[in-house]
Amino acid sequence: MSTPHSSSTSSAPHRASPPQIPESLTLAATASSGSPSSSSASGMRDAAEDDSDSPPSQMSEDDPGGGGGGGDRWEPDLRGGNGGTGRWAPPDQVLENVLESVLEFLTAARDRNAASLVCRSWYRAEAQTRRELFIGNCYAVSPRRAVERFGGLRSVVLKGKPRFADFSLVPYGWGAYVSPWVAALGPAYPRLERICLKRMTISDDDLDLVAKSFPLFRELSLVCCDGFSTAGLATIAGRCRHLRVLDLIEDYVEDEEDELVDWISRFPESNTSLESLVFDCVSVPFNFEALEALVARSPALRRLRVNHHVSVEQLRRLMARAPQLTHFGTGAFRSEAAPGGGLSVTELATSFAASRSLVCLSGFRDVNPEYLPAIYPVCAKLTSLNFSFASLTAEELKPVIRNCINLRTFWVLDTVGDEGLRAVADTCSDLRELRVFPLDASEDSEGSVSDVGLQAISEGCPKLESILYFCQRMTNAAVIAMSKNCPDLVVFRLCIMGRHRPDRITGDPMDDGFGAIVMNCKKLTRLSVSGLLTDKAFAYIGKYGKLIKTLSVAFAGNSDMSLQYIFEGCTKLQKLEVRDSPFSDKGLLSGMNYFYNMRFLWMNSCRLTMRGCKDVAQQMQNLVVEVIKDHSDDEGEAEIVDKLYLYRSLAGPRNDAPPFVTLL
């Protein structure tokens, strides 16, 4: 199984779920009386796999097209009066204006969704007062339709490629181009302040258009995006004079050495409004002196994450310029000086001690463990620590983690082993999120963590709410223990990298372990399953996983009944991802009555045929069914389907599909 470093009972009678507005058409909104948050996408690696960019919302199926967007708005004179001195407003118009005033204070996405579905007048009023638009699939609705409906947006969040693009399972050039969206948003929303993109392709020309179109632009967050270079970043830095947030997270910046642009120097020479600058994924060198000067003239800067070209000597200079930082990405965390001539640990520790506001540390991309004691002065205040790029041993981790008594979020490589995780469990009783990534993600790797580490965490961290755990060896007993010790789990992602791995002690399938998770963790909304699993595990999930919205399945199941249990039982399911599992057309067709309620279905390396996919496309006209080939040079139509991507769309099939994508 890949990783972000490069993620039986008898059949139940058939029953159709009640019709719902599908979240695949997600157009979310939260009303805002002020400027958007400046920290929307500043999480650590994988940031984002969680749908935390913005809460989802739905576009009504009865959208008349004009929505709440264009047209002259009736402005009634409510003062009354006789003759020509005034005019009476129609009662409906008065009520609509009152309703708009009330909806301005409605911030919960779910409440706004419900309000927009009451009737047409509520639908229009909600559209007029919506300030944030979230679109979970850029192909689920056309830019024109969104612009026509919503007239006063200040913030737009767009997602593009399927999540499995993070695992190199979506071929290069698949799509998710932001160009049509930027072209539509510019004329419609001159007061737009924030754009957040995830898994989209954005060119330097697109960034140039963003800078030209939005004079009040304040926040740009690009997560897992590609297509742009330092030239585009220079345009944003130079032209967006009100910029508060520039967050580049897990992006691929396309630059050759002879094409580099000194983008850091393009920020305004006067004091800036910058609050967050994240560019640890930009692998090319940059002008450090320009960065140091920028930090010095940015008194509001709270978040700074630099790339691996920053040494500990330079790190100390940045910390002296910005003692107010709360979130800091350290870069390489090693010295560039000759042996014996570098910065001392004591000198670096003094700098950390002066940074009294630090609560989040990340980076450590080329760490020298000898410098780790320098962070001891801030460890007790840390709530978030990211060691997911640092190949630390248990002996190197333990002195650090024993000082982190208030840690709530911890990301780490599996090189720390079970012993390192036991040290985490002994100290971090308030831990809420843990992610353990593999140094070697190959299926036949040994792996350094196992059920022993998982059980230790469950016993020492009872408040745990989210876990991602890559390993090679696991037992049902350890998973059952976690289900009992951590009942508040919302996210449980156990990735056993080897195919069809059973309980390492008993040799049994992992059915009972995952069954216990869905039975005992009543708040669970996201689940990833792997290992040797039979239909029994999926029967458990269907019966008890009533709140699950996202389900990822790898190397699991033994018949199509597994999918039928999921479709019929998980009534809130929005996203289903399946890879390398023995599910055929029969399993796919068992979801026919449920696809309209889902955002998407992804299946690859299963037993699907072109005929089964065509059956779905013919019977469900409002679904877009994409069949994706593994190789763009394959000719003709293969009967066996490599990859299937199925989603609901108001816009119909897209017009930018490459040759290796067949739209059914």
Coordinates of N, CA, C and O in Angstrom, one line a residue, residues 433-494:
E433 N -4.9 13.2 18.1 CA -4.6 12.8 16.8 C -3.2 12.2 16.7 O -2.2 12.8 17.1
L434 N -3.1 11.0 16.1 CA -1.8 10.3 15.9 C -1.7 9.8 14.5 O -2.7 9.2 14.0
R435 N -0.6 10.1 13.8 CA -0.4 9.5 12.5 C 1.0 8.9 12.5 O 2.0 9.6 12.8
V436 N 1.1 7.6 12.1 CA 2.4 6.9 12.0 C 2.6 6.5 10.6 O 1.9 5.6 10.0
F437 N 3.6 7.1 9.9 CA 3.9 6.9 8.5 C 5.0 5.9 8.4 O 5.9 5.8 9.2
P438 N 5.0 5.1 7.3 CA 6.1 4.2 7.1 C 7.3 4.8 6.4 O 7.2 5.6 5.5
L439 N 8.5 4.4 6.8 CA 9.7 4.9 6.1 C 9.8 4.1 4.7 O 10.1 4.7 3.7
D440 N 9.4 2.8 4.7 CA 9.4 2.0 3.5 C 8.0 1.5 3.4 O 7.5 0.7 4.2
A441 N 7.3 2.0 2.3 CA 5.9 1.7 2.1 C 5.7 0.5 1.2 O 4.5 0.2 0.9
S442 N 6.7 -0.3 0.9 CA 6.5 -1.4 0.0 C 5.8 -2.5 0.8 O 5.9 -2.7 2.0
E443 N 5.1 -3.4 0.0 CA 4.3 -4.4 0.6 C 5.1 -5.5 1.4 O 4.6 -6.1 2.3
D444 N 6.3 -5.7 0.9 CA 7.2 -6.7 1.6 C 8.2 -6.2 2.6 O 9.1 -6.9 3.0
S445 N 8.0 -4.9 3.0 CA 8.9 -4.3 4.0 C 8.6 -5.0 5.4 O 7.5 -5.5 5.6
E446 N 9.6 -4.9 6.2 CA 9.4 -5.4 7.6 C 8.5 -4.6 8.4 O 7.7 -5.2 9.1
G447 N 8.6 -3.3 8.4 CA 7.8 -2.5 9.2 C 8.3 -2.5 10.7 O 8.8 -3.5 11.2
S448 N 8.3 -1.3 11.3 CA 8.9 -1.2 12.6 C 7.9 -1.1 13.7 O 8.3 -1.1 14.9
V449 N 6.6 -0.9 13.4 CA 5.6 -0.8 14.4 C 4.6 -1.9 14.2 O 4.5 -2.5 13.1
S450 N 3.9 -2.3 15.2 CA 3.0 -3.4 15.2 C 1.8 -3.2 16.1 O 1.5 -2.1 16.6
D451 N 1.1 -4.3 16.4 CA 0.0 -4.3 17.3 C 0.4 -3.9 18.7 O -0.4 -3.3 19.5
V452 N 1.7 -4.1 19.0 CA 2.2 -3.8 20.4 C 2.1 -2.2 20.6 O 1.7 -1.7 21.6
G453 N 2.6 -1.5 19.6 CA 2.5 -0.1 19.7 C 1.1 0.5 19.7 O 0.8 1.4 20.4
L454 N 0.2 -0.1 18.8 CA -1.2 0.3 18.8 C -1.8 0.1 20.1 O -2.6 1.0 20.6
Q455 N -1.6 -1.0 20.8 CA -2.3 -1.3 22.0 C -1.7 -0.3 23.1 O -2.5 0.1 24.0
A456 N -0.5 -0.1 23.1 CA 0.1 0.9 24.1 C -0.5 2.3 23.9 O -0.9 2.9 24.9
I457 N -0.7 2.7 22.7 CA -1.4 4.0 22.5 C -2.8 4.0 23.0 O -3.2 4.9 23.6
S458 N -3.5 2.9 22.7 CA -4.9 2.9 23.2 C -5.0 2.9 24.7 O -6.0 3.5 25.2
E459 N -4.0 2.3 25.4 CA -4.1 2.3 26.8 C -3.6 3.6 27.4 O -4.1 4.0 28.5
G460 N -2.7 4.4 26.8 CA -2.2 5.6 27.3 C -2.9 6.9 26.8 O -2.7 7.9 27.4
C461 N -3.6 6.8 25.7 CA -4.2 8.0 25.1 C -5.7 7.7 24.9 O -6.2 7.6 23.8
P462 N -6.5 7.7 26.0 CA -7.9 7.4 26.0 C -8.8 8.5 25.3 O -9.9 8.2 24.9
K463 N -8.2 9.7 25.1 CA -9.0 10.8 24.5 C -8.8 10.8 22.9 O -9.2 11.7 22.3
L464 N -8.1 9.8 22.4 CA -7.7 9.8 21.0 C -9.0 9.9 20.1 O -10.0 9.2 20.4
E465 N -9.0 10.7 19.1 CA -10.1 10.9 18.2 C -9.8 10.5 16.8 O -10.7 10.2 16.0
S466 N -8.5 10.5 16.4 CA -8.2 10.3 15.0 C -6.8 9.5 15.0 O -5.9 10.0 15.7
I467 N -6.8 8.4 14.2 CA -5.5 7.7 14.1 C -5.3 7.2 12.7 O -6.3 6.7 12.0
L468 N -4.1 7.4 12.1 CA -3.7 6.8 10.9 C -2.4 6.0 11.2 O -1.5 6.5 11.8
Y469 N -2.5 4.7 10.9 CA -1.4 3.8 11.4 C -1.0 2.8 10.3 O -1.8 1.9 9.9
F470 N 0.2 3.0 9.8 CA 0.8 2.1 8.8 C 1.6 1.0 9.5 O 2.4 1.3 10.4
C471 N 1.4 -0.2 9.2 CA 2.1 -1.3 9.8 C 2.1 -2.5 8.9 O 1.5 -2.6 7.8
Q472 N 2.8 -3.6 9.3 CA 2.8 -4.9 8.6 C 2.2 -6.0 9.5 O 1.7 -7.0 8.9
R473 N 2.2 -5.8 10.8 CA 1.7 -6.9 11.7 C 0.7 -6.3 12.6 O 0.9 -5.3 13.3
M474 N -0.4 -7.0 12.8 CA -1.5 -6.6 13.6 C -2.3 -7.8 14.2 O -2.2 -8.9 13.6
T475 N -3.0 -7.5 15.3 CA -3.9 -8.6 15.8 C -5.2 -8.0 16.1 O -5.4 -6.8 16.3
N476 N -6.2 -8.9 16.1 CA -7.6 -8.5 16.5 C -7.6 -7.9 17.9 O -8.3 -7.0 18.2
A477 N -6.8 -8.6 18.8 CA -6.9 -8.2 20.2 C -6.5 -6.7 20.4 O -7.1 -6.0 21.1
A478 N -5.5 -6.2 19.6 CA -5.0 -4.8 19.7 C -6.1 -3.9 19.2 O -6.3 -2.8 19.8
V479 N -6.7 -4.2 18.1 CA -7.8 -3.4 17.5 C -9.0 -3.3 18.4 O -9.6 -2.3 18.7
I480 N -9.3 -4.5 19.0 CA -10.5 -4.5 19.9 C -10.2 -3.7 21.2 O -11.0 -2.9 21.7
A481 N -8.9 -3.8 21.7 CA -8.5 -2.9 22.8 C -8.7 -1.5 22.5 O -9.1 -0.7 23.3
M482 N -8.3 -1.1 21.3 CA -8.4 0.4 20.9 C -9.9 0.8 20.9 O -10.2 1.9 21.3
S483 N -10.7 -0.1 20.4 CA -12.2 0.2 20.3 C -12.8 0.5 21.7 O -13.7 1.3 21.9
K484 N -12.2 -0.3 22.7 CA -12.8 -0.1 24.0 C -12.1 1.0 24.8 O -12.8 1.7 25.6
N485 N -10.8 1.2 24.6 CA -10.1 2.2 25.3 C -10.3 3.6 24.8 O -10.1 4.6 25.5
C486 N -10.6 3.7 23.5 CA -10.7 5.0 22.8 C -12.1 5.1 22.1 O -12.2 5.1 20.9
P487 N -13.2 5.2 22.9 CA -14.5 5.2 22.3 C -14.9 6.4 21.6 O -15.9 6.5 20.8
D488 N -14.1 7.5 21.7 CA -14.4 8.8 21.0 C -13.8 8.9 19.6 O -13.8 10.0 19.0
L489 N -13.2 7.8 19.1 CA -12.6 7.8 17.8 C -13.6 8.3 16.7 O -14.7 7.7 16.6
V490 N -13.2 9.2 15.9 CA -14.0 9.7 14.8 C -13.4 9.2 13.5 O -14.1 8.9 12.5
V491 N -12.0 9.1 13.5 CA -11.3 8.6 12.3 C -10.4 7.4 12.7 O -9.6 7.5 13.7
F492 N -10.6 6.3 12.1 CA -9.8 5.1 12.3 C -9.3 4.6 11.0 O -10.1 4.1 10.2
R493 N -8.0 4.8 10.7 CA -7.4 4.4 9.4 C -6.2 3.4 9.7 O -5.1 3.9 10.0
L494 N -6.5 2.2 9.6 CA -5.4 1.1 9.8 C -5.0 0.6 8.5 O -5.8 0.0 7.8

